[in-house]
Amino acid sequence: MDTNQRFGTPLAGGSVTVAYTGTAGTTAALPADCRCVRVLCTTAAFIEIGSAPTAVANTGMYMPAGIPEYFQCGPNAKVSAIQAAAGGSVYVTPF
């Protein structure tokens, strides 16, 4: 197992921010050459990543506040987030 995972360099100018509340917020499609995303939520949230995601509370993947995570994704993927208890913003950086 390679313990030195490499994601490359963030795509210049590609970071996006979307607000979420009790209603999911979803990014526009990420660049076609994006294969990985860094996701950070400002408050605890549930997320979904895919071609047409809609995050749903308690069934999506839980993201604690302020802890970035990296995920592989397909070309033109979108990220959707919904609050766990309070609204916030999801910051998404494509790699």
PDB file of N, CA, C and O in Angstrom, residues 1-81:
ATOM      1  N   MET A   1       0.840  -1.189   0.000  1.00  0.00           N
ATOM      2  CA  MET A   1       0.000   0.000   0.000  1.00  0.00           C
ATOM      3  C   MET A   1       0.876   1.240   0.000  1.00  0.00           C
ATOM      4  O   MET A   1       1.797   1.363   0.789  1.00  0.00           O
ATOM      5  N   ASP A   2       0.610   2.133  -0.895  1.00  0.00           N
ATOM      6  CA  ASP A   2       1.356   3.380  -0.983  1.00  0.00           C
ATOM      7  C   ASP A   2       0.811   4.362   0.045  1.00  0.00           C
ATOM      8  O   ASP A   2      -0.318   4.822  -0.049  1.00  0.00           O
ATOM      9  N   THR A   3       1.602   4.687   1.047  1.00  0.00           N
ATOM     10  CA  THR A   3       1.154   5.618   2.085  1.00  0.00           C
ATOM     11  C   THR A   3       1.406   7.065   1.694  1.00  0.00           C
ATOM     12  O   THR A   3       1.068   7.970   2.440  1.00  0.00           O
ATOM     13  N   ASN A   4       1.978   7.276   0.526  1.00  0.00           N
ATOM     14  CA  ASN A   4       2.252   8.630   0.043  1.00  0.00           C
ATOM     15  C   ASN A   4       1.314   8.965  -1.105  1.00  0.00           C
ATOM     16  O   ASN A   4       1.714   9.095  -2.249  1.00  0.00           O
ATOM     17  N   GLN A   5       0.038   9.096  -0.807  1.00  0.00           N
ATOM     18  CA  GLN A   5      -0.933   9.409  -1.848  1.00  0.00           C
ATOM     19  C   GLN A   5      -0.679  10.809  -2.386  1.00  0.00           C
ATOM     20  O   GLN A   5      -0.351  11.713  -1.642  1.00  0.00           O
ATOM     21  N   ARG A   6      -0.859  10.952  -3.696  1.00  0.00           N
ATOM     22  CA  ARG A   6      -0.612  12.234  -4.344  1.00  0.00           C
ATOM     23  C   ARG A   6      -1.843  12.639  -5.147  1.00  0.00           C
ATOM     24  O   ARG A   6      -2.366  11.849  -5.921  1.00  0.00           O
ATOM     25  N   PHE A   7      -2.275  13.864  -4.941  1.00  0.00           N
ATOM     26  CA  PHE A   7      -3.447  14.350  -5.652  1.00  0.00           C
ATOM     27  C   PHE A   7      -3.090  15.375  -6.708  1.00  0.00           C
ATOM     28  O   PHE A   7      -3.938  15.835  -7.426  1.00  0.00           O
ATOM     29  N   GLY A   8      -1.845  15.778  -6.769  1.00  0.00           N
ATOM     30  CA  GLY A   8      -1.448  16.775  -7.745  1.00  0.00           C
ATOM     31  C   GLY A   8      -1.637  18.179  -7.211  1.00  0.00           C
ATOM     32  O   GLY A   8      -1.645  18.425  -6.018  1.00  0.00           O
ATOM     33  N   THR A   9      -1.831  19.097  -8.128  1.00  0.00           N
ATOM     34  CA  THR A   9      -1.945  20.513  -7.805  1.00  0.00           C
ATOM     35  C   THR A   9      -3.389  20.958  -7.997  1.00  0.00           C
ATOM     36  O   THR A   9      -4.027  20.571  -8.969  1.00  0.00           O
ATOM     37  N   PRO A  10      -3.912  21.797  -7.087  1.00  0.00           N
ATOM     38  CA  PRO A  10      -5.268  22.313  -7.286  1.00  0.00           C
ATOM     39  C   PRO A  10      -5.388  23.020  -8.632  1.00  0.00           C
ATOM     40  O   PRO A  10      -4.436  23.657  -9.099  1.00  0.00           O
ATOM     41  N   LEU A  11      -6.543  22.903  -9.266  1.00  0.00           N
ATOM     42  CA  LEU A  11      -6.762  23.579 -10.543  1.00  0.00           C
ATOM     43  C   LEU A  11      -6.907  25.072 -10.287  1.00  0.00           C
ATOM     44  O   LEU A  11      -7.752  25.500  -9.490  1.00  0.00           O
ATOM     45  N   ALA A  12      -6.090  25.851 -10.925  1.00  0.00           N
ATOM     46  CA  ALA A  12      -6.069  27.302 -10.717  1.00  0.00           C
ATOM     47  C   ALA A  12      -7.430  27.927 -10.958  1.00  0.00           C
ATOM     48  O   ALA A  12      -8.081  27.666 -11.966  1.00  0.00           O
ATOM     49  N   GLY A  13      -7.881  28.718 -10.000  1.00  0.00           N
ATOM     50  CA  GLY A  13      -9.151  29.422 -10.141  1.00  0.00           C
ATOM     51  C   GLY A  13     -10.372  28.541 -10.089  1.00  0.00           C
ATOM     52  O   GLY A  13     -11.473  28.978 -10.393  1.00  0.00           O
ATOM     53  N   GLY A  14     -10.206  27.283  -9.680  1.00  0.00           N
ATOM     54  CA  GLY A  14     -11.311  26.343  -9.735  1.00  0.00           C
ATOM     55  C   GLY A  14     -12.126  26.200  -8.466  1.00  0.00           C
ATOM     56  O   GLY A  14     -13.172  25.573  -8.470  1.00  0.00           O
ATOM     57  N   SER A  15     -11.656  26.764  -7.351  1.00  0.00           N
ATOM     58  CA  SER A  15     -12.375  26.608  -6.084  1.00  0.00           C
ATOM     59  C   SER A  15     -13.723  27.298  -6.123  1.00  0.00           C
ATOM     60  O   SER A  15     -13.862  28.380  -6.698  1.00  0.00           O
ATOM     61  N   VAL A  16     -14.710  26.666  -5.508  1.00  0.00           N
ATOM     62  CA  VAL A  16     -16.060  27.229  -5.449  1.00  0.00           C
ATOM     63  C   VAL A  16     -16.594  27.108  -4.024  1.00  0.00           C
ATOM     64  O   VAL A  16     -16.172  26.248  -3.259  1.00  0.00           O
ATOM     65  N   THR A  17     -17.536  27.984  -3.694  1.00  0.00           N
ATOM     66  CA  THR A  17     -18.196  27.973  -2.395  1.00  0.00           C
ATOM     67  C   THR A  17     -19.693  28.016  -2.620  1.00  0.00           C
ATOM     68  O   THR A  17     -20.175  28.781  -3.445  1.00  0.00           O
ATOM     69  N   VAL A  18     -20.414  27.170  -1.886  1.00  0.00           N
ATOM     70  CA  VAL A  18     -21.876  27.139  -1.989  1.00  0.00           C
ATOM     71  C   VAL A  18     -22.440  27.111  -0.567  1.00  0.00           C
ATOM     72  O   VAL A  18     -21.955  26.362   0.282  1.00  0.00           O
ATOM     73  N   ALA A  19     -23.483  27.912  -0.334  1.00  0.00           N
ATOM     74  CA  ALA A  19     -24.150  27.922   0.963  1.00  0.00           C
ATOM     75  C   ALA A  19     -25.154  26.774   1.039  1.00  0.00           C
ATOM     76  O   ALA A  19     -25.717  26.360   0.030  1.00  0.00           O
ATOM     77  N   TYR A  20     -25.350  26.261   2.247  1.00  0.00           N
ATOM     78  CA  TYR A  20     -26.374  25.246   2.481  1.00  0.00           C
ATOM     79  C   TYR A  20     -27.109  25.563   3.781  1.00  0.00           C
ATOM     80  O   TYR A  20     -26.577  26.234   4.668  1.00  0.00           O
ATOM     81  N   THR A  21     -28.329  25.127   3.869  1.00  0.00           N
ATOM     82  CA  THR A  21     -29.165  25.277   5.064  1.00  0.00           C
ATOM     83  C   THR A  21     -29.908  23.954   5.209  1.00  0.00           C
ATOM     84  O   THR A  21     -29.349  22.908   4.902  1.00  0.00           O
ATOM     85  N   GLY A  22     -31.183  24.008   5.573  1.00  0.00           N
ATOM     86  CA  GLY A  22     -32.021  22.820   5.572  1.00  0.00           C
ATOM     87  C   GLY A  22     -32.361  22.396   4.158  1.00  0.00           C
ATOM     88  O   GLY A  22     -32.960  21.361   3.923  1.00  0.00           O
ATOM     89  N   THR A  23     -31.962  23.229   3.191  1.00  0.00           N
ATOM     90  CA  THR A  23     -32.084  22.927   1.766  1.00  0.00           C
ATOM     91  C   THR A  23     -30.673  22.723   1.226  1.00  0.00           C
ATOM     92  O   THR A  23     -29.781  23.520   1.509  1.00  0.00           O
ATOM     93  N   ALA A  24     -30.471  21.676   0.464  1.00  0.00           N
ATOM     94  CA  ALA A  24     -29.144  21.381  -0.056  1.00  0.00           C
ATOM     95  C   ALA A  24     -28.642  22.472  -0.987  1.00  0.00           C
ATOM     96  O   ALA A  24     -29.410  23.036  -1.770  1.00  0.00           O
ATOM     97  N   GLY A  25     -27.355  22.761  -0.895  1.00  0.00           N
ATOM     98  CA  GLY A  25     -26.668  23.629  -1.847  1.00  0.00           C
ATOM     99  C   GLY A  25     -25.781  22.752  -2.703  1.00  0.00           C
ATOM    100  O   GLY A  25     -25.132  21.828  -2.193  1.00  0.00           O
ATOM    101  N   THR A  26     -25.754  22.986  -4.004  1.00  0.00           N
ATOM    102  CA  THR A  26     -25.003  22.140  -4.930  1.00  0.00           C
ATOM    103  C   THR A  26     -24.141  22.991  -5.841  1.00  0.00           C
ATOM    104  O   THR A  26     -24.598  24.002  -6.368  1.00  0.00           O
ATOM    105  N   THR A  27     -22.900  22.578  -6.047  1.00  0.00           N
ATOM    106  CA  THR A  27     -21.999  23.299  -6.937  1.00  0.00           C
ATOM    107  C   THR A  27     -22.418  23.101  -8.386  1.00  0.00           C
ATOM    108  O   THR A  27     -23.163  22.171  -8.706  1.00  0.00           O
ATOM    109  N   ALA A  28     -21.911  23.945  -9.237  1.00  0.00           N
ATOM    110  CA  ALA A  28     -22.012  23.709 -10.679  1.00  0.00           C
ATOM    111  C   ALA A  28     -21.050  22.564 -10.994  1.00  0.00           C
ATOM    112  O   ALA A  28     -20.250  22.149 -10.142  1.00  0.00           O
ATOM    113  N   ALA A  29     -21.106  22.052 -12.193  1.00  0.00           N
ATOM    114  CA  ALA A  29     -20.201  20.973 -12.593  1.00  0.00           C
ATOM    115  C   ALA A  29     -18.756  21.431 -12.475  1.00  0.00           C
ATOM    116  O   ALA A  29     -18.404  22.536 -12.896  1.00  0.00           O
ATOM    117  N   LEU A  30     -17.929  20.581 -11.889  1.00  0.00           N
ATOM    118  CA  LEU A  30     -16.503  20.872 -11.767  1.00  0.00           C
ATOM    119  C   LEU A  30     -15.835  20.629 -13.121  1.00  0.00           C
ATOM    120  O   LEU A  30     -16.425  20.007 -14.004  1.00  0.00           O
ATOM    121  N   PRO A  31     -14.609  21.105 -13.296  1.00  0.00           N
ATOM    122  CA  PRO A  31     -13.944  20.957 -14.600  1.00  0.00           C
ATOM    123  C   PRO A  31     -13.850  19.496 -15.061  1.00  0.00           C
ATOM    124  O   PRO A  31     -13.751  18.577 -14.245  1.00  0.00           O
ATOM    125  N   ALA A  32     -13.871  19.309 -16.354  1.00  0.00           N
ATOM    126  CA  ALA A  32     -13.838  17.967 -16.940  1.00  0.00           C
ATOM    127  C   ALA A  32     -12.561  17.211 -16.587  1.00  0.00           C
ATOM    128  O   ALA A  32     -12.563  15.982 -16.522  1.00  0.00           O
ATOM    129  N   ASP A  33     -11.464  17.927 -16.332  1.00  0.00           N
ATOM    130  CA  ASP A  33     -10.208  17.254 -15.999  1.00  0.00           C
ATOM    131  C   ASP A  33     -10.021  17.047 -14.498  1.00  0.00           C
ATOM    132  O   ASP A  33      -8.975  16.605 -14.049  1.00  0.00           O
ATOM    133  N   CYS A  34     -11.028  17.327 -13.717  1.00  0.00           N
ATOM    134  CA  CYS A  34     -10.990  17.141 -12.262  1.00  0.00           C
ATOM    135  C   CYS A  34     -11.147  15.654 -11.932  1.00  0.00           C
ATOM    136  O   CYS A  34     -12.066  15.004 -12.417  1.00  0.00           O
ATOM    137  N   ARG A  35     -10.263  15.123 -11.114  1.00  0.00           N
ATOM    138  CA  ARG A  35     -10.339  13.717 -10.707  1.00  0.00           C
ATOM    139  C   ARG A  35     -10.393  13.553  -9.190  1.00  0.00           C
ATOM    140  O   ARG A  35     -10.564  12.467  -8.680  1.00  0.00           O
ATOM    141  N   CYS A  36     -10.233  14.667  -8.483  1.00  0.00           N
ATOM    142  CA  CYS A  36     -10.224  14.637  -7.030  1.00  0.00           C
ATOM    143  C   CYS A  36     -10.696  15.996  -6.523  1.00  0.00           C
ATOM    144  O   CYS A  36     -10.447  17.019  -7.178  1.00  0.00           O
ATOM    145  N   VAL A  37     -11.392  16.031  -5.387  1.00  0.00           N
ATOM    146  CA  VAL A  37     -11.820  17.297  -4.792  1.00  0.00           C
ATOM    147  C   VAL A  37     -11.449  17.326  -3.319  1.00  0.00           C
ATOM    148  O   VAL A  37     -11.433  16.299  -2.646  1.00  0.00           O
ATOM    149  N   ARG A  38     -11.148  18.525  -2.852  1.00  0.00           N
ATOM    150  CA  ARG A  38     -10.972  18.780  -1.421  1.00  0.00           C
ATOM    151  C   ARG A  38     -12.257  19.459  -0.983  1.00  0.00           C
ATOM    152  O   ARG A  38     -12.688  20.446  -1.577  1.00  0.00           O
ATOM    153  N   VAL A  39     -12.908  18.918   0.054  1.00  0.00           N
ATOM    154  CA  VAL A  39     -14.176  19.453   0.533  1.00  0.00           C
ATOM    155  C   VAL A  39     -14.027  19.873   1.990  1.00  0.00           C
ATOM    156  O   VAL A  39     -13.504  19.105   2.805  1.00  0.00           O
ATOM    157  N   LEU A  40     -14.483  21.077   2.304  1.00  0.00           N
ATOM    158  CA  LEU A  40     -14.492  21.560   3.676  1.00  0.00           C
ATOM    159  C   LEU A  40     -15.830  22.236   3.941  1.00  0.00           C
ATOM    160  O   LEU A  40     -16.251  23.092   3.169  1.00  0.00           O
ATOM    161  N   CYS A  41     -16.491  21.829   5.017  1.00  0.00           N
ATOM    162  CA  CYS A  41     -17.764  22.427   5.420  1.00  0.00           C
ATOM    163  C   CYS A  41     -17.539  23.285   6.662  1.00  0.00           C
ATOM    164  O   CYS A  41     -16.812  22.880   7.571  1.00  0.00           O
ATOM    165  N   THR A  42     -18.163  24.458   6.700  1.00  0.00           N
ATOM    166  CA  THR A  42     -17.972  25.357   7.839  1.00  0.00           C
ATOM    167  C   THR A  42     -18.788  24.947   9.054  1.00  0.00           C
ATOM    168  O   THR A  42     -18.481  25.355  10.171  1.00  0.00           O
ATOM    169  N   THR A  43     -19.841  24.172   8.857  1.00  0.00           N
ATOM    170  CA  THR A  43     -20.617  23.585   9.946  1.00  0.00           C
ATOM    171  C   THR A  43     -20.812  22.109   9.611  1.00  0.00           C
ATOM    172  O   THR A  43     -20.640  21.707   8.464  1.00  0.00           O
ATOM    173  N   ALA A  44     -21.158  21.315  10.588  1.00  0.00           N
ATOM    174  CA  ALA A  44     -21.390  19.894  10.330  1.00  0.00           C
ATOM    175  C   ALA A  44     -22.463  19.748   9.248  1.00  0.00           C
ATOM    176  O   ALA A  44     -23.473  20.451   9.261  1.00  0.00           O
ATOM    177  N   ALA A  45     -22.200  18.849   8.299  1.00  0.00           N
ATOM    178  CA  ALA A  45     -23.100  18.701   7.154  1.00  0.00           C
ATOM    179  C   ALA A  45     -23.057  17.271   6.630  1.00  0.00           C
ATOM    180  O   ALA A  45     -22.209  16.470   7.034  1.00  0.00           O
ATOM    181  N   PHE A  46     -23.977  16.979   5.728  1.00  0.00           N
ATOM    182  CA  PHE A  46     -23.984  15.728   4.989  1.00  0.00           C
ATOM    183  C   PHE A  46     -23.726  16.080   3.529  1.00  0.00           C
ATOM    184  O   PHE A  46     -24.277  17.066   3.028  1.00  0.00           O
ATOM    185  N   ILE A  47     -22.889  15.304   2.842  1.00  0.00           N
ATOM    186  CA  ILE A  47     -22.561  15.617   1.451  1.00  0.00           C
ATOM    187  C   ILE A  47     -22.825  14.423   0.542  1.00  0.00           C
ATOM    188  O   ILE A  47     -22.883  13.276   0.994  1.00  0.00           O
ATOM    189  N   GLU A  48     -22.944  14.733  -0.737  1.00  0.00           N
ATOM    190  CA  GLU A  48     -23.019  13.741  -1.814  1.00  0.00           C
ATOM    191  C   GLU A  48     -22.172  14.282  -2.956  1.00  0.00           C
ATOM    192  O   GLU A  48     -22.142  15.497  -3.195  1.00  0.00           O
ATOM    193  N   ILE A  49     -21.503  13.389  -3.676  1.00  0.00           N
ATOM    194  CA  ILE A  49     -20.688  13.768  -4.827  1.00  0.00           C
ATOM    195  C   ILE A  49     -21.111  12.896  -5.999  1.00  0.00           C
ATOM    196  O   ILE A  49     -21.218  11.675  -5.855  1.00  0.00           O
ATOM    197  N   GLY A  50     -21.346  13.506  -7.149  1.00  0.00           N
ATOM    198  CA  GLY A  50     -21.738  12.745  -8.325  1.00  0.00           C
ATOM    199  C   GLY A  50     -22.155  13.649  -9.456  1.00  0.00           C
ATOM    200  O   GLY A  50     -21.953  14.864  -9.415  1.00  0.00           O
ATOM    201  N   SER A  51     -22.778  13.071 -10.485  1.00  0.00           N
ATOM    202  CA  SER A  51     -23.158  13.860 -11.660  1.00  0.00           C
ATOM    203  C   SER A  51     -24.411  14.694 -11.423  1.00  0.00           C
ATOM    204  O   SER A  51     -24.598  15.731 -12.048  1.00  0.00           O
ATOM    205  N   ALA A  52     -25.287  14.247 -10.515  1.00  0.00           N
ATOM    206  CA  ALA A  52     -26.510  14.998 -10.196  1.00  0.00           C
ATOM    207  C   ALA A  52     -26.885  14.747  -8.727  1.00  0.00           C
ATOM    208  O   ALA A  52     -27.947  14.204  -8.437  1.00  0.00           O
ATOM    209  N   PRO A  53     -26.003  15.122  -7.799  1.00  0.00           N
ATOM    210  CA  PRO A  53     -26.240  14.798  -6.396  1.00  0.00           C
ATOM    211  C   PRO A  53     -27.217  15.749  -5.714  1.00  0.00           C
ATOM    212  O   PRO A  53     -27.314  16.918  -6.078  1.00  0.00           O
ATOM    213  N   THR A  54     -27.929  15.249  -4.729  1.00  0.00           N
ATOM    214  CA  THR A  54     -28.710  16.073  -3.816  1.00  0.00           C
ATOM    215  C   THR A  54     -28.481  15.498  -2.425  1.00  0.00           C
ATOM    216  O   THR A  54     -28.917  14.375  -2.145  1.00  0.00           O
ATOM    217  N   ALA A  55     -27.783  16.240  -1.593  1.00  0.00           N
ATOM    218  CA  ALA A  55     -27.485  15.768  -0.244  1.00  0.00           C
ATOM    219  C   ALA A  55     -28.777  15.688   0.570  1.00  0.00           C
ATOM    220  O   ALA A  55     -29.666  16.529   0.434  1.00  0.00           O
ATOM    221  N   VAL A  56     -28.862  14.669   1.396  1.00  0.00           N
ATOM    222  CA  VAL A  56     -30.017  14.460   2.256  1.00  0.00           C
ATOM    223  C   VAL A  56     -29.499  14.269   3.679  1.00  0.00           C
ATOM    224  O   VAL A  56     -28.585  13.467   3.910  1.00  0.00           O
ATOM    225  N   ALA A  57     -30.088  14.991   4.634  1.00  0.00           N
ATOM    226  CA  ALA A  57     -29.665  14.882   6.027  1.00  0.00           C
ATOM    227  C   ALA A  57     -29.821  13.451   6.519  1.00  0.00           C
ATOM    228  O   ALA A  57     -30.802  12.779   6.205  1.00  0.00           O
ATOM    229  N   ASN A  58     -28.856  13.003   7.258  1.00  0.00           N
ATOM    230  CA  ASN A  58     -28.827  11.684   7.901  1.00  0.00           C
ATOM    231  C   ASN A  58     -28.627  10.502   6.968  1.00  0.00           C
ATOM    232  O   ASN A  58     -28.517   9.384   7.446  1.00  0.00           O
ATOM    233  N   THR A  59     -28.588  10.714   5.657  1.00  0.00           N
ATOM    234  CA  THR A  59     -28.299   9.599   4.758  1.00  0.00           C
ATOM    235  C   THR A  59     -27.069   9.857   3.901  1.00  0.00           C
ATOM    236  O   THR A  59     -26.497   8.914   3.355  1.00  0.00           O
ATOM    237  N   GLY A  60     -26.672  11.114   3.758  1.00  0.00           N
ATOM    238  CA  GLY A  60     -25.459  11.432   3.025  1.00  0.00           C
ATOM    239  C   GLY A  60     -24.238  11.129   3.873  1.00  0.00           C
ATOM    240  O   GLY A  60     -24.348  10.641   5.003  1.00  0.00           O
ATOM    241  N   MET A  61     -23.054  11.402   3.345  1.00  0.00           N
ATOM    242  CA  MET A  61     -21.834  11.194   4.108  1.00  0.00           C
ATOM    243  C   MET A  61     -21.641  12.358   5.067  1.00  0.00           C
ATOM    244  O   MET A  61     -21.661  13.520   4.652  1.00  0.00           O
ATOM    245  N   TYR A  62     -21.462  12.073   6.338  1.00  0.00           N
ATOM    246  CA  TYR A  62     -21.307  13.109   7.356  1.00  0.00           C
ATOM    247  C   TYR A  62     -19.934  13.757   7.253  1.00  0.00           C
ATOM    248  O   TYR A  62     -18.918  13.074   7.133  1.00  0.00           O
ATOM    249  N   MET A  63     -19.928  15.080   7.268  1.00  0.00           N
ATOM    250  CA  MET A  63     -18.681  15.863   7.278  1.00  0.00           C
ATOM    251  C   MET A  63     -18.688  16.736   8.527  1.00  0.00           C
ATOM    252  O   MET A  63     -19.562  17.592   8.682  1.00  0.00           O
ATOM    253  N   PRO A  64     -17.726  16.543   9.436  1.00  0.00           N
ATOM    254  CA  PRO A  64     -17.643  17.430  10.590  1.00  0.00           C
ATOM    255  C   PRO A  64     -17.174  18.817  10.149  1.00  0.00           C
ATOM    256  O   PRO A  64     -16.547  18.973   9.097  1.00  0.00           O
ATOM    257  N   ALA A  65     -17.481  19.817  10.940  1.00  0.00           N
ATOM    258  CA  ALA A  65     -17.114  21.196  10.603  1.00  0.00           C
ATOM    259  C   ALA A  65     -15.597  21.390  10.641  1.00  0.00           C
ATOM    260  O   ALA A  65     -14.913  20.898  11.537  1.00  0.00           O
ATOM    261  N   GLY A  66     -15.102  22.110   9.643  1.00  0.00           N
ATOM    262  CA  GLY A  66     -13.722  22.567   9.642  1.00  0.00           C
ATOM    263  C   GLY A  66     -12.648  21.530   9.382  1.00  0.00           C
ATOM    264  O   GLY A  66     -11.470  21.812   9.553  1.00  0.00           O
ATOM    265  N   ILE A  67     -13.016  20.332   8.961  1.00  0.00           N
ATOM    266  CA  ILE A  67     -12.022  19.293   8.688  1.00  0.00           C
ATOM    267  C   ILE A  67     -12.078  18.945   7.201  1.00  0.00           C
ATOM    268  O   ILE A  67     -13.062  18.371   6.736  1.00  0.00           O
ATOM    269  N   PRO A  68     -11.036  19.289   6.446  1.00  0.00           N
ATOM    270  CA  PRO A  68     -11.065  19.000   5.010  1.00  0.00           C
ATOM    271  C   PRO A  68     -10.902  17.505   4.734  1.00  0.00           C
ATOM    272  O   PRO A  68     -10.215  16.796   5.459  1.00  0.00           O
ATOM    273  N   GLU A  69     -11.565  17.060   3.685  1.00  0.00           N
ATOM    274  CA  GLU A  69     -11.449  15.678   3.222  1.00  0.00           C
ATOM    275  C   GLU A  69     -11.209  15.703   1.721  1.00  0.00           C
ATOM    276  O   GLU A  69     -11.660  16.612   1.030  1.00  0.00           O
ATOM    277  N   TYR A  70     -10.527  14.691   1.213  1.00  0.00           N
ATOM    278  CA  TYR A  70     -10.253  14.563  -0.216  1.00  0.00           C
ATOM    279  C   TYR A  70     -11.006  13.358  -0.755  1.00  0.00           C
ATOM    280  O   TYR A  70     -11.024  12.301  -0.130  1.00  0.00           O
ATOM    281  N   PHE A  71     -11.625  13.537  -1.925  1.00  0.00           N
ATOM    282  CA  PHE A  71     -12.406  12.468  -2.539  1.00  0.00           C
ATOM    283  C   PHE A  71     -12.078  12.372  -4.020  1.00  0.00           C
ATOM    284  O   PHE A  71     -11.936  13.387  -4.694  1.00  0.00           O
ATOM    285  N   GLN A  72     -12.025  11.153  -4.530  1.00  0.00           N
ATOM    286  CA  GLN A  72     -11.931  10.970  -5.967  1.00  0.00           C
ATOM    287  C   GLN A  72     -13.301  11.261  -6.550  1.00  0.00           C
ATOM    288  O   GLN A  72     -14.326  11.064  -5.886  1.00  0.00           O
ATOM    289  N   CYS A  73     -13.322  11.740  -7.780  1.00  0.00           N
ATOM    290  CA  CYS A  73     -14.597  12.026  -8.437  1.00  0.00           C
ATOM    291  C   CYS A  73     -14.440  11.866  -9.935  1.00  0.00           C
ATOM    292  O   CYS A  73     -13.332  11.836 -10.448  1.00  0.00           O
ATOM    293  N   GLY A  74     -15.555  11.795 -10.613  1.00  0.00           N
ATOM    294  CA  GLY A  74     -15.542  11.700 -12.062  1.00  0.00           C
ATOM    295  C   GLY A  74     -15.514  13.073 -12.699  1.00  0.00           C
ATOM    296  O   GLY A  74     -15.693  14.095 -12.024  1.00  0.00           O
ATOM    297  N   PRO A  75     -15.288  13.145 -14.002  1.00  0.00           N
ATOM    298  CA  PRO A  75     -15.298  14.423 -14.703  1.00  0.00           C
ATOM    299  C   PRO A  75     -16.662  15.096 -14.576  1.00  0.00           C
ATOM    300  O   PRO A  75     -17.686  14.429 -14.570  1.00  0.00           O
ATOM    301  N   ASN A  76     -16.654  16.392 -14.450  1.00  0.00           N
ATOM    302  CA  ASN A  76     -17.867  17.205 -14.355  1.00  0.00           C
ATOM    303  C   ASN A  76     -18.737  16.855 -13.140  1.00  0.00           C
ATOM    304  O   ASN A  76     -19.941  17.095 -13.152  1.00  0.00           O
ATOM    305  N   ALA A  77     -18.122  16.306 -12.099  1.00  0.00           N
ATOM    306  CA  ALA A  77     -18.864  15.976 -10.881  1.00  0.00           C
ATOM    307  C   ALA A  77     -19.349  17.255 -10.203  1.00  0.00           C
ATOM    308  O   ALA A  77     -18.846  18.352 -10.447  1.00  0.00           O
ATOM    309  N   LYS A  78     -20.351  17.090  -9.351  1.00  0.00           N
ATOM    310  CA  LYS A  78     -20.874  18.179  -8.531  1.00  0.00           C
ATOM    311  C   LYS A  78     -20.825  17.720  -7.076  1.00  0.00           C
ATOM    312  O   LYS A  78     -20.821  16.521  -6.790  1.00  0.00           O
ATOM    313  N   VAL A  79     -20.793  18.697  -6.161  1.00  0.00           N
ATOM    314  CA  VAL A  79     -20.817  18.403  -4.726  1.00  0.00           C
ATOM    315  C   VAL A  79     -22.048  19.075  -4.141  1.00  0.00           C
ATOM    316  O   VAL A  79     -22.303  20.249  -4.404  1.00  0.00           O
ATOM    317  N   SER A  80     -22.806  18.323  -3.353  1.00  0.00           N
ATOM    318  CA  SER A  80     -24.010  18.835  -2.711  1.00  0.00           C
ATOM    319  C   SER A  80     -23.862  18.677  -1.201  1.00  0.00           C
ATOM    320  O   SER A  80     -23.324  17.670  -0.729  1.00  0.00           O
ATOM    321  N   ALA A  81     -24.326  19.661  -0.431  1.00  0.00           N
ATOM    322  CA  ALA A  81     -24.239  19.611   1.024  1.00  0.00           C
ATOM    323  C   ALA A  81     -25.531  20.124   1.639  1.00  0.00           C
ATOM    324  O   ALA A  81     -26.203  20.993   1.071  1.00  0.00           O
TER     325      ALA A  81
END
